[in-house]
PDB file of C-alpha atoms in Angstrom:
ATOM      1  CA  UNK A   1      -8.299  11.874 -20.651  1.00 63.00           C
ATOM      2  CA  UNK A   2      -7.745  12.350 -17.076  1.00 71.00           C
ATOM      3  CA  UNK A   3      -8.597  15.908 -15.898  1.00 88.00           C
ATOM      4  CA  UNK A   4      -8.776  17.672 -12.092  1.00 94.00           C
ATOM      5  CA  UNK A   5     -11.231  20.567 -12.176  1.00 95.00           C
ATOM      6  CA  UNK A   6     -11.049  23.172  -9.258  1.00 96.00           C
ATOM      7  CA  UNK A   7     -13.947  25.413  -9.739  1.00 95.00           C
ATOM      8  CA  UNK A   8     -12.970  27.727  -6.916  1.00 96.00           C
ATOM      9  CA  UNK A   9     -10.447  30.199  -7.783  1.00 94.00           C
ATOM     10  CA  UNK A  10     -10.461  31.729  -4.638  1.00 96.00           C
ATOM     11  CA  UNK A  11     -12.253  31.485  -1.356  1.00 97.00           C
ATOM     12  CA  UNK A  12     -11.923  33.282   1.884  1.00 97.00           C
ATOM     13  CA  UNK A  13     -13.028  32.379   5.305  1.00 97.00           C
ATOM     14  CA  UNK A  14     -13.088  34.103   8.706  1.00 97.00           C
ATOM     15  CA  UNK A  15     -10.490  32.597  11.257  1.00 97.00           C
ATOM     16  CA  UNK A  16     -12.229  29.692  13.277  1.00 97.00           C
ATOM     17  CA  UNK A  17     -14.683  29.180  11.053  1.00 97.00           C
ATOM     18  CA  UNK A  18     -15.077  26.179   8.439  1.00 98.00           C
ATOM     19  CA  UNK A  19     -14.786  26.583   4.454  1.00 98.00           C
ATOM     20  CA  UNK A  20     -15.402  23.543   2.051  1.00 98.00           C
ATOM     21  CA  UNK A  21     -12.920  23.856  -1.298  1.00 98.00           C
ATOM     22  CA  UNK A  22     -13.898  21.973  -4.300  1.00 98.00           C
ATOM     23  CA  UNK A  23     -12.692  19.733  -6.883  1.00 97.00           C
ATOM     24  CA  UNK A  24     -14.100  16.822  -9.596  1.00 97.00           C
ATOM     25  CA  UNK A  25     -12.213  14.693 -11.534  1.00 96.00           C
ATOM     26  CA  UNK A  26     -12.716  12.929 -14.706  1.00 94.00           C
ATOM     27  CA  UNK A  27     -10.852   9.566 -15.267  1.00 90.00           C
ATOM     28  CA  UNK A  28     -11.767   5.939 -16.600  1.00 88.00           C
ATOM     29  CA  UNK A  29      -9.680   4.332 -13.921  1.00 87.00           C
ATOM     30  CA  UNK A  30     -11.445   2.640 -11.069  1.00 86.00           C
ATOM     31  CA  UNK A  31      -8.174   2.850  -8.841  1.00 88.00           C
ATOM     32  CA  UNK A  32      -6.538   5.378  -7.809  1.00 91.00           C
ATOM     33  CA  UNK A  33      -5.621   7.860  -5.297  1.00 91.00           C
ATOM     34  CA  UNK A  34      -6.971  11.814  -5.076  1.00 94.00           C
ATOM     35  CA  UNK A  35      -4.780  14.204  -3.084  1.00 95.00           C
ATOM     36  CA  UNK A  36      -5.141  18.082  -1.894  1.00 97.00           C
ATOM     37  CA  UNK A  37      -1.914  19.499  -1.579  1.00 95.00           C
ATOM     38  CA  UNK A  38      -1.197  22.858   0.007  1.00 95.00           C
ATOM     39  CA  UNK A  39       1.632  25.419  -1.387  1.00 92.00           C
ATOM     40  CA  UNK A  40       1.810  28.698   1.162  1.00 89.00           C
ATOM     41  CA  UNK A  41       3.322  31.795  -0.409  1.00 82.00           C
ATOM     42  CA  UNK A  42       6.921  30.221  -0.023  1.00 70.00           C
ATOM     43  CA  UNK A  43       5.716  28.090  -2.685  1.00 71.00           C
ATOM     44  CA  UNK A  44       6.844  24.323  -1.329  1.00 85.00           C
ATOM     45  CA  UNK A  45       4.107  22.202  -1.931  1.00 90.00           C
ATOM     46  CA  UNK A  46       2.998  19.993   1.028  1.00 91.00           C
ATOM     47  CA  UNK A  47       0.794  17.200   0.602  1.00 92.00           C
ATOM     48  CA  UNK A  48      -2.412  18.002   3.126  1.00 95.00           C
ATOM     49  CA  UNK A  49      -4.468  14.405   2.843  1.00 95.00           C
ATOM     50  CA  UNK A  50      -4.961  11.761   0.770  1.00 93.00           C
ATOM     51  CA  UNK A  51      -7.821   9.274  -0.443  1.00 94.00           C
ATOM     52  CA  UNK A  52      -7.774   5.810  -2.054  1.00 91.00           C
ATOM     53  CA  UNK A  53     -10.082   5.191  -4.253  1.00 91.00           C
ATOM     54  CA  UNK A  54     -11.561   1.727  -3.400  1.00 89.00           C
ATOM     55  CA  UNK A  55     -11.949   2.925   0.941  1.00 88.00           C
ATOM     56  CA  UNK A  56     -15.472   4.176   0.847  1.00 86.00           C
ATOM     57  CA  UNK A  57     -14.394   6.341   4.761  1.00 92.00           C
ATOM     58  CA  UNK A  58     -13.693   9.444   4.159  1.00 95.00           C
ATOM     59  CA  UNK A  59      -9.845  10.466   4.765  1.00 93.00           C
ATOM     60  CA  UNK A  60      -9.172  12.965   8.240  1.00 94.00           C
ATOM     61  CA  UNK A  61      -6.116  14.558   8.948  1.00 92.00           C
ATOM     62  CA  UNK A  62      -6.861  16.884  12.509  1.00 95.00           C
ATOM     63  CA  UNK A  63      -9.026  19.630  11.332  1.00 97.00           C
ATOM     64  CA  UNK A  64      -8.758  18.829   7.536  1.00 97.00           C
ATOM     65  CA  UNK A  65     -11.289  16.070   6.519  1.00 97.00           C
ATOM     66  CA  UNK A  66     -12.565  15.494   2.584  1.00 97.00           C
ATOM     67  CA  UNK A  67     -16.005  14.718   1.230  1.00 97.00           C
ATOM     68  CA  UNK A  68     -14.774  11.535  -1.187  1.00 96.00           C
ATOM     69  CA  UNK A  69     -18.231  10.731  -3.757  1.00 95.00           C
ATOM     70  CA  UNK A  70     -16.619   8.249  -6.254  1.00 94.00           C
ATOM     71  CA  UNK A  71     -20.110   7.873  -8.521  1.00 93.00           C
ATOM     72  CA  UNK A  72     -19.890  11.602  -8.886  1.00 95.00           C
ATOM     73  CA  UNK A  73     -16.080  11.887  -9.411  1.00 95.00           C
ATOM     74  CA  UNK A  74     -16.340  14.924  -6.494  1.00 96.00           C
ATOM     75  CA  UNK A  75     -13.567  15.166  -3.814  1.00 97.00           C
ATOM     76  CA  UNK A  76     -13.939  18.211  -1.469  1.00 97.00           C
ATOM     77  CA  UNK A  77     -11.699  19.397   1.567  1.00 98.00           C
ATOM     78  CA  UNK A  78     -13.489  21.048   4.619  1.00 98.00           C
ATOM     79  CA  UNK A  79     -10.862  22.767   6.778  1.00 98.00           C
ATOM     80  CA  UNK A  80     -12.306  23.172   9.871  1.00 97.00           C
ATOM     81  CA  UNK A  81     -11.405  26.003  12.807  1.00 97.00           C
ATOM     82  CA  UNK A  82      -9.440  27.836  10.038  1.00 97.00           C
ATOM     83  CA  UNK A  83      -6.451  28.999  11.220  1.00 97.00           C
ATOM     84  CA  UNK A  84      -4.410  31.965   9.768  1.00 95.00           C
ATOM     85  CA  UNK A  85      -2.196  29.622   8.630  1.00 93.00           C
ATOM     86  CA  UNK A  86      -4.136  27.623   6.444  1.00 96.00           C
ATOM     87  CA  UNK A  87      -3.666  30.489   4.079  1.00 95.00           C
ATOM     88  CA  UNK A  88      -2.021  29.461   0.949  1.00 96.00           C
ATOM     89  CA  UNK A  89      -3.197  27.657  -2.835  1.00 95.00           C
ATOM     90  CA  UNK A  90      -4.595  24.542  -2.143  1.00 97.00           C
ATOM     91  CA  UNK A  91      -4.506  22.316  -5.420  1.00 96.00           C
ATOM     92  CA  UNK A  92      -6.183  19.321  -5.903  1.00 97.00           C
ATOM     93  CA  UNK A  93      -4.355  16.430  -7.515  1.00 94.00           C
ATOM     94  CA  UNK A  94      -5.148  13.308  -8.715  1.00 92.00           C
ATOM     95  CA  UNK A  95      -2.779   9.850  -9.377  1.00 88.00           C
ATOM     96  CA  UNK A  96      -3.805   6.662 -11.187  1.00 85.00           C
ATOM     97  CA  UNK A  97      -2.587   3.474  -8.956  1.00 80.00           C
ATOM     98  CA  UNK A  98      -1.721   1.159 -12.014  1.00 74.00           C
ATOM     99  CA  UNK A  99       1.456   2.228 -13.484  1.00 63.00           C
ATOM    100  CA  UNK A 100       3.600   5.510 -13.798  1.00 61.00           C
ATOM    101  CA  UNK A 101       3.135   7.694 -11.049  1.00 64.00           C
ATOM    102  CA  UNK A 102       1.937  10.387 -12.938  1.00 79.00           C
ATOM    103  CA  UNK A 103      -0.049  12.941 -10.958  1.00 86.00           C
ATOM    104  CA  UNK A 104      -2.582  15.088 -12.626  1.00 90.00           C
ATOM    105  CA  UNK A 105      -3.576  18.576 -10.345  1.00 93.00           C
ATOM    106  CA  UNK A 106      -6.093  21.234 -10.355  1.00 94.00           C
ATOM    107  CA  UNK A 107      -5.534  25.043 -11.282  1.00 93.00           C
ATOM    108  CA  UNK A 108      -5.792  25.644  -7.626  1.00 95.00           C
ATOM    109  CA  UNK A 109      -7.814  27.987  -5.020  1.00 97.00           C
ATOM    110  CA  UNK A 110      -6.285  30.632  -3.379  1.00 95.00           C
ATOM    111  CA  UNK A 111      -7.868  30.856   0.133  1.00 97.00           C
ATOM    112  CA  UNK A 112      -7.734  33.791   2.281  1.00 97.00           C
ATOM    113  CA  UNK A 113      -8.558  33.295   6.024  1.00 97.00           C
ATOM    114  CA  UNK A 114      -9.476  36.423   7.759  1.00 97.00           C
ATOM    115  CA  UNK A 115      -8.871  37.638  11.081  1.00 95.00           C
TER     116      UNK A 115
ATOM    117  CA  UNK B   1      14.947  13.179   6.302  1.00 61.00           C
ATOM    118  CA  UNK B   2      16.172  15.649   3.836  1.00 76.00           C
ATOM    119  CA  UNK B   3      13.885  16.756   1.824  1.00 91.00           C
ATOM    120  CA  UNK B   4      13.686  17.606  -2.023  1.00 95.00           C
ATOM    121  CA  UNK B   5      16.973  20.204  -2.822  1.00 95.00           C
ATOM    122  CA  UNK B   6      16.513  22.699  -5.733  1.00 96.00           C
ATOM    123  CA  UNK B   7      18.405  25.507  -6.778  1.00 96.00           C
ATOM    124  CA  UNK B   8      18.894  28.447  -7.439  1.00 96.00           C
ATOM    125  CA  UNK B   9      16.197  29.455  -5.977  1.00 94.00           C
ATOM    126  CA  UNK B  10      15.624  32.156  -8.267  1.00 95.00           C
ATOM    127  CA  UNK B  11      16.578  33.120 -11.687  1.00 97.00           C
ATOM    128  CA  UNK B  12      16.635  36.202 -13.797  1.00 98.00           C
ATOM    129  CA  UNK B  13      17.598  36.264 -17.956  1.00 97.00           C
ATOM    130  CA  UNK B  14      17.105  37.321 -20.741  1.00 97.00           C
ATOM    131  CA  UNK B  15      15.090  35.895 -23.200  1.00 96.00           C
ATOM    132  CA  UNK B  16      17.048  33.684 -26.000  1.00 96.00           C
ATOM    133  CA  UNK B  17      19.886  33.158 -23.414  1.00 97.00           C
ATOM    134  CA  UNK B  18      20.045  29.567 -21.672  1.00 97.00           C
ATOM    135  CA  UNK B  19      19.772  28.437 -17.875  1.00 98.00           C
ATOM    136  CA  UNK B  20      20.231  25.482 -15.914  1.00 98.00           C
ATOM    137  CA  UNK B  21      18.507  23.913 -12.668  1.00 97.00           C
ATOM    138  CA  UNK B  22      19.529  21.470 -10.504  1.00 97.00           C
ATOM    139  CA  UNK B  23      17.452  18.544  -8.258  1.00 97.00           C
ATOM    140  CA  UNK B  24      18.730  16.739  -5.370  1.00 96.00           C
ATOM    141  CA  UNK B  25      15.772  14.287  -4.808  1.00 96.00           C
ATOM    142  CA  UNK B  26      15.197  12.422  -1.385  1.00 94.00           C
ATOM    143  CA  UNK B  27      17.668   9.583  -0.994  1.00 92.00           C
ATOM    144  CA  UNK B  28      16.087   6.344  -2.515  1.00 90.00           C
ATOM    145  CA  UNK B  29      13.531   7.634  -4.487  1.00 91.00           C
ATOM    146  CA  UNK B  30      13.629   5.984  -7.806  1.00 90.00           C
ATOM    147  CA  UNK B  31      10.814   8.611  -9.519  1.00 91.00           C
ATOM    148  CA  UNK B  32      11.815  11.956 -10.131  1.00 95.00           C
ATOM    149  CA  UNK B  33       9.428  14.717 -11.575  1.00 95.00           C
ATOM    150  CA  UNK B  34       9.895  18.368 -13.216  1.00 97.00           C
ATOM    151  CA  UNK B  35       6.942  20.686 -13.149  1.00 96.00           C
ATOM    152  CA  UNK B  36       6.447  23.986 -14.550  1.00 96.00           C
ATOM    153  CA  UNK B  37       4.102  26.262 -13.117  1.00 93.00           C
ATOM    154  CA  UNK B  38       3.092  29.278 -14.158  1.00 92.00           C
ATOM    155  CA  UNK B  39       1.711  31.600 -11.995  1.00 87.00           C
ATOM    156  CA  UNK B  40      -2.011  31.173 -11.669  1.00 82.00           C
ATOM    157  CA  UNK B  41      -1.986  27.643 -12.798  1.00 86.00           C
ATOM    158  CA  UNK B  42      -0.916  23.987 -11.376  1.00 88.00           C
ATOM    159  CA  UNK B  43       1.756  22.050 -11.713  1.00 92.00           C
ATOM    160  CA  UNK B  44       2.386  21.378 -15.120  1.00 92.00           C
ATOM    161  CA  UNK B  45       4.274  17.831 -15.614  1.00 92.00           C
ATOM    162  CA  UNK B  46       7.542  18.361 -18.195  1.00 96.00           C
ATOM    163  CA  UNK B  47       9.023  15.098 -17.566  1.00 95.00           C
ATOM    164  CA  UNK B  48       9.096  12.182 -15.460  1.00 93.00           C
ATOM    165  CA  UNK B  49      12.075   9.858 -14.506  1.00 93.00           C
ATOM    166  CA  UNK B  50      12.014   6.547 -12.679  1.00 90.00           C
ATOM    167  CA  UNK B  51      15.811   5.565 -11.963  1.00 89.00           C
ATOM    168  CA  UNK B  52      17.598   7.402 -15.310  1.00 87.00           C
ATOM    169  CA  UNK B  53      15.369   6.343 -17.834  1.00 91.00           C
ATOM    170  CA  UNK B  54      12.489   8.895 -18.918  1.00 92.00           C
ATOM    171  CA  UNK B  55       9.077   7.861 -18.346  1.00 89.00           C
ATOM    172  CA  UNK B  56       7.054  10.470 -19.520  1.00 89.00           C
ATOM    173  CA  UNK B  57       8.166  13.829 -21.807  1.00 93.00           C
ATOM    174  CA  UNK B  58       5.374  14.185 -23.516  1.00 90.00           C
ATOM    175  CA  UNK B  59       4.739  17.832 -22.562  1.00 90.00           C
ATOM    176  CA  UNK B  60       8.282  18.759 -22.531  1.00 95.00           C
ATOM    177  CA  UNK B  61       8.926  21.512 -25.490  1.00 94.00           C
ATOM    178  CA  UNK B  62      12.001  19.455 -26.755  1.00 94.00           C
ATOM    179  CA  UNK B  63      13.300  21.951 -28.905  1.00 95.00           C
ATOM    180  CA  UNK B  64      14.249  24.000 -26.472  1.00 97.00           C
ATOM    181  CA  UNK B  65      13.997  22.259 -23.013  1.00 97.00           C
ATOM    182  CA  UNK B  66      15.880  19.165 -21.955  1.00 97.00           C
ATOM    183  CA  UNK B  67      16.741  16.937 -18.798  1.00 97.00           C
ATOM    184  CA  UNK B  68      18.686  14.278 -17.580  1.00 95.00           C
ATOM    185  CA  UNK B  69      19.228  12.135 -14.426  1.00 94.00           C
ATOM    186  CA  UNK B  70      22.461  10.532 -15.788  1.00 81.00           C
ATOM    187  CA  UNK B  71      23.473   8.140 -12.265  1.00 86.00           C
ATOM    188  CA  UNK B  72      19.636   7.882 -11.127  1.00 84.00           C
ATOM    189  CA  UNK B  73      19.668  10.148  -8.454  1.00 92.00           C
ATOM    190  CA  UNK B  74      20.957  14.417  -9.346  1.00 95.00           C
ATOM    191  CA  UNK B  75      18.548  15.574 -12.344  1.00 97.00           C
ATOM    192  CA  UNK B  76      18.840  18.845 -14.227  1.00 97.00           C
ATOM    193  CA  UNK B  77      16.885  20.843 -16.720  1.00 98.00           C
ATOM    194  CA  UNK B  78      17.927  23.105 -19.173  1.00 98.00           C
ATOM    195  CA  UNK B  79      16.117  25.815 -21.018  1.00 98.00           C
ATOM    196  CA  UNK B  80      18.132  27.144 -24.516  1.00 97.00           C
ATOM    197  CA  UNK B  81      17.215  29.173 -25.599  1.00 96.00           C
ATOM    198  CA  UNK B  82      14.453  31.006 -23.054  1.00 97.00           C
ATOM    199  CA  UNK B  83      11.383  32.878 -24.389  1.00 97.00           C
ATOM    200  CA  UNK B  84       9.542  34.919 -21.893  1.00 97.00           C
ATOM    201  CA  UNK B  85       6.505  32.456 -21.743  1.00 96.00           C
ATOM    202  CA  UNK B  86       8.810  30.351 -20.275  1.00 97.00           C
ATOM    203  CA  UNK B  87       8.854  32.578 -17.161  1.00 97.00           C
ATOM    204  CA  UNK B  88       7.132  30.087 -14.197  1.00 96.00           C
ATOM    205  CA  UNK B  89       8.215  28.506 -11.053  1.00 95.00           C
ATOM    206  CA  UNK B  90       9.788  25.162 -11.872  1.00 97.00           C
ATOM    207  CA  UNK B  91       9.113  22.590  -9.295  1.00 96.00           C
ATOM    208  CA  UNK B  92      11.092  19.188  -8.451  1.00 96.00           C
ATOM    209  CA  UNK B  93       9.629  16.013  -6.665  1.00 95.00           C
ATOM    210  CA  UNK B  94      10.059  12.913  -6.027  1.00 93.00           C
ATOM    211  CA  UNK B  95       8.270   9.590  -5.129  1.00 89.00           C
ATOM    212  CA  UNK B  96       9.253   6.111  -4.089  1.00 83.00           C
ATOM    213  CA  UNK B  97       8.910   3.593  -7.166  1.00 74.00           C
ATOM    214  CA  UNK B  98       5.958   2.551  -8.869  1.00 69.00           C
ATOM    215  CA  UNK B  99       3.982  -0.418  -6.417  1.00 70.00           C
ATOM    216  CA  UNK B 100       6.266   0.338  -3.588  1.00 67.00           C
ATOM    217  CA  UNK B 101       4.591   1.208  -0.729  1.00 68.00           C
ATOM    218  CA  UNK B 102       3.634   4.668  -0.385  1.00 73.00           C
ATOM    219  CA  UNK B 103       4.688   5.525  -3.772  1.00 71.00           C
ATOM    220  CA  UNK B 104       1.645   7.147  -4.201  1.00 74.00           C
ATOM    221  CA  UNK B 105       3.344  10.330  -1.909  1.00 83.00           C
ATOM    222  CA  UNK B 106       5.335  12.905  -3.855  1.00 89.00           C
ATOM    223  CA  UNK B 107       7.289  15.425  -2.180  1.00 92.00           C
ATOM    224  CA  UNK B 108       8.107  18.560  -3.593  1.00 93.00           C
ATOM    225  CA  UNK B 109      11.326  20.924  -3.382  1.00 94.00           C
ATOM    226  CA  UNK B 110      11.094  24.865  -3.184  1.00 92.00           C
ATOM    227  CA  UNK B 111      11.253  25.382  -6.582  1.00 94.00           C
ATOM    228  CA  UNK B 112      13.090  27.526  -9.136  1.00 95.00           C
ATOM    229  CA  UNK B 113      11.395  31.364 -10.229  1.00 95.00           C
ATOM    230  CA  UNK B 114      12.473  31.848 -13.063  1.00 97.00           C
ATOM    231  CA  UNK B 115      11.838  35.600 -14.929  1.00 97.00           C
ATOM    232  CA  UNK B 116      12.546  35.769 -18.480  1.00 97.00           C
ATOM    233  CA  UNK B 117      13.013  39.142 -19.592  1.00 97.00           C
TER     234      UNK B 117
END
């Protein structure tokens, strides 16, 4: 069974500084891709960054970077300089590369940034 | 690029009667997904299309919910009749086809809140 744990059910940070949000993942697959997508209180979900599975770098997208540790099925964001606008759910996700496009996600963390 | 269309936007009924949503996906994506999410939770997957054909419904409570994509490109999902568990935001997205490239993206609409009363 493929599973996406988020641990973290909320989290706040003070604007500027850094927070680290959480997530592990249990699969069989040795391919794939791991995602954190963002959903602000609008509620559209926007994808964030992405990882593939067999690139040992970790993925960086301007102030949002992950911590990718395949052995230990762990894939954490670090948003750095928090901004008030990173508020919002950020869910974790997770997609076998194979066949079906089926995405698995997280029950989320709520982060609060605080001015 | 347009993006993912949904609507309406929100949705208020009473419990046993029956509502419908519509999803515009973005133009030439062959996968199409319906999530429910309850509040609190992720994205649950209800069903997944790739051109009209279902690929996954195997969390899709058939007695009561169904969807189609009938040309491979609208979808809609139908609730009859509601309970009020079935009270969530219902997300759309979409994704290029399996081994394209970049079908590994999925973009999601605004989604549907629906309260059951």
């Amino acid at each position: 069974a493929q599973t996406v744990t988020q641990s973290q059910p909320e989290m706040s940070v003070q604007e500027a500084e850094t927070v680290t949000l959480s997530c592990t993942y249990d699969t069989s697959e040795s391919d794939y891709y791991l995602f954190w997508y963002k959903q602000p209180p609008s509620r559209q979900m926007i994808l964030v960054i992405r990882q593939e599975a067999y690139k040992q770098q970790n993925a960086t997208e301007n102030r949002f970077s992950v911590n990718f540790q395949k052995a230990a099925k762990s894939f954490s964001l670090k948003i750095s300089d928090s901004q008030l606008g990173d508020a919002a759910m950020y869910f974790c996700a997770y997609r076998p590369r194979r066949t079906g496009n089926q995405f698995y996600f997280g029950t989320g963390t709520s982060l609060t940034v605080i001015p | 690029e347009a993006g993912v269309a949904q609507s309406p936007r929100y949705k208020i009924i009473e419990k046993r009667q029956s509502v419908a949503f519509w999803c515009n996906p973005i133009s030439g994506h062959a996968t199409l997904y319906w999530y429910q999410q309850i509040l609190g939770q992720g994205p649950k997957l209800l069903i997944q299309f790739q051109n009209n054909g279902v690929v996954d419904d195997s969390q899709l409570p058939k007695d009561r919910f169904s969807a189609e994509r009938l040309k491979g490109v609208d979808s809609t999902l139908k609730i009859q009749p509601a309970k009020l568990e079935d009270s969530a935001v219902y997300l759309c997205a979409s994704s290029l086809a399996p081994f394209r490239d970049r079908s590994y993206e999925q973009y999601f609409g605004p989604g549907t809140r629906l309260t059951v009363t």
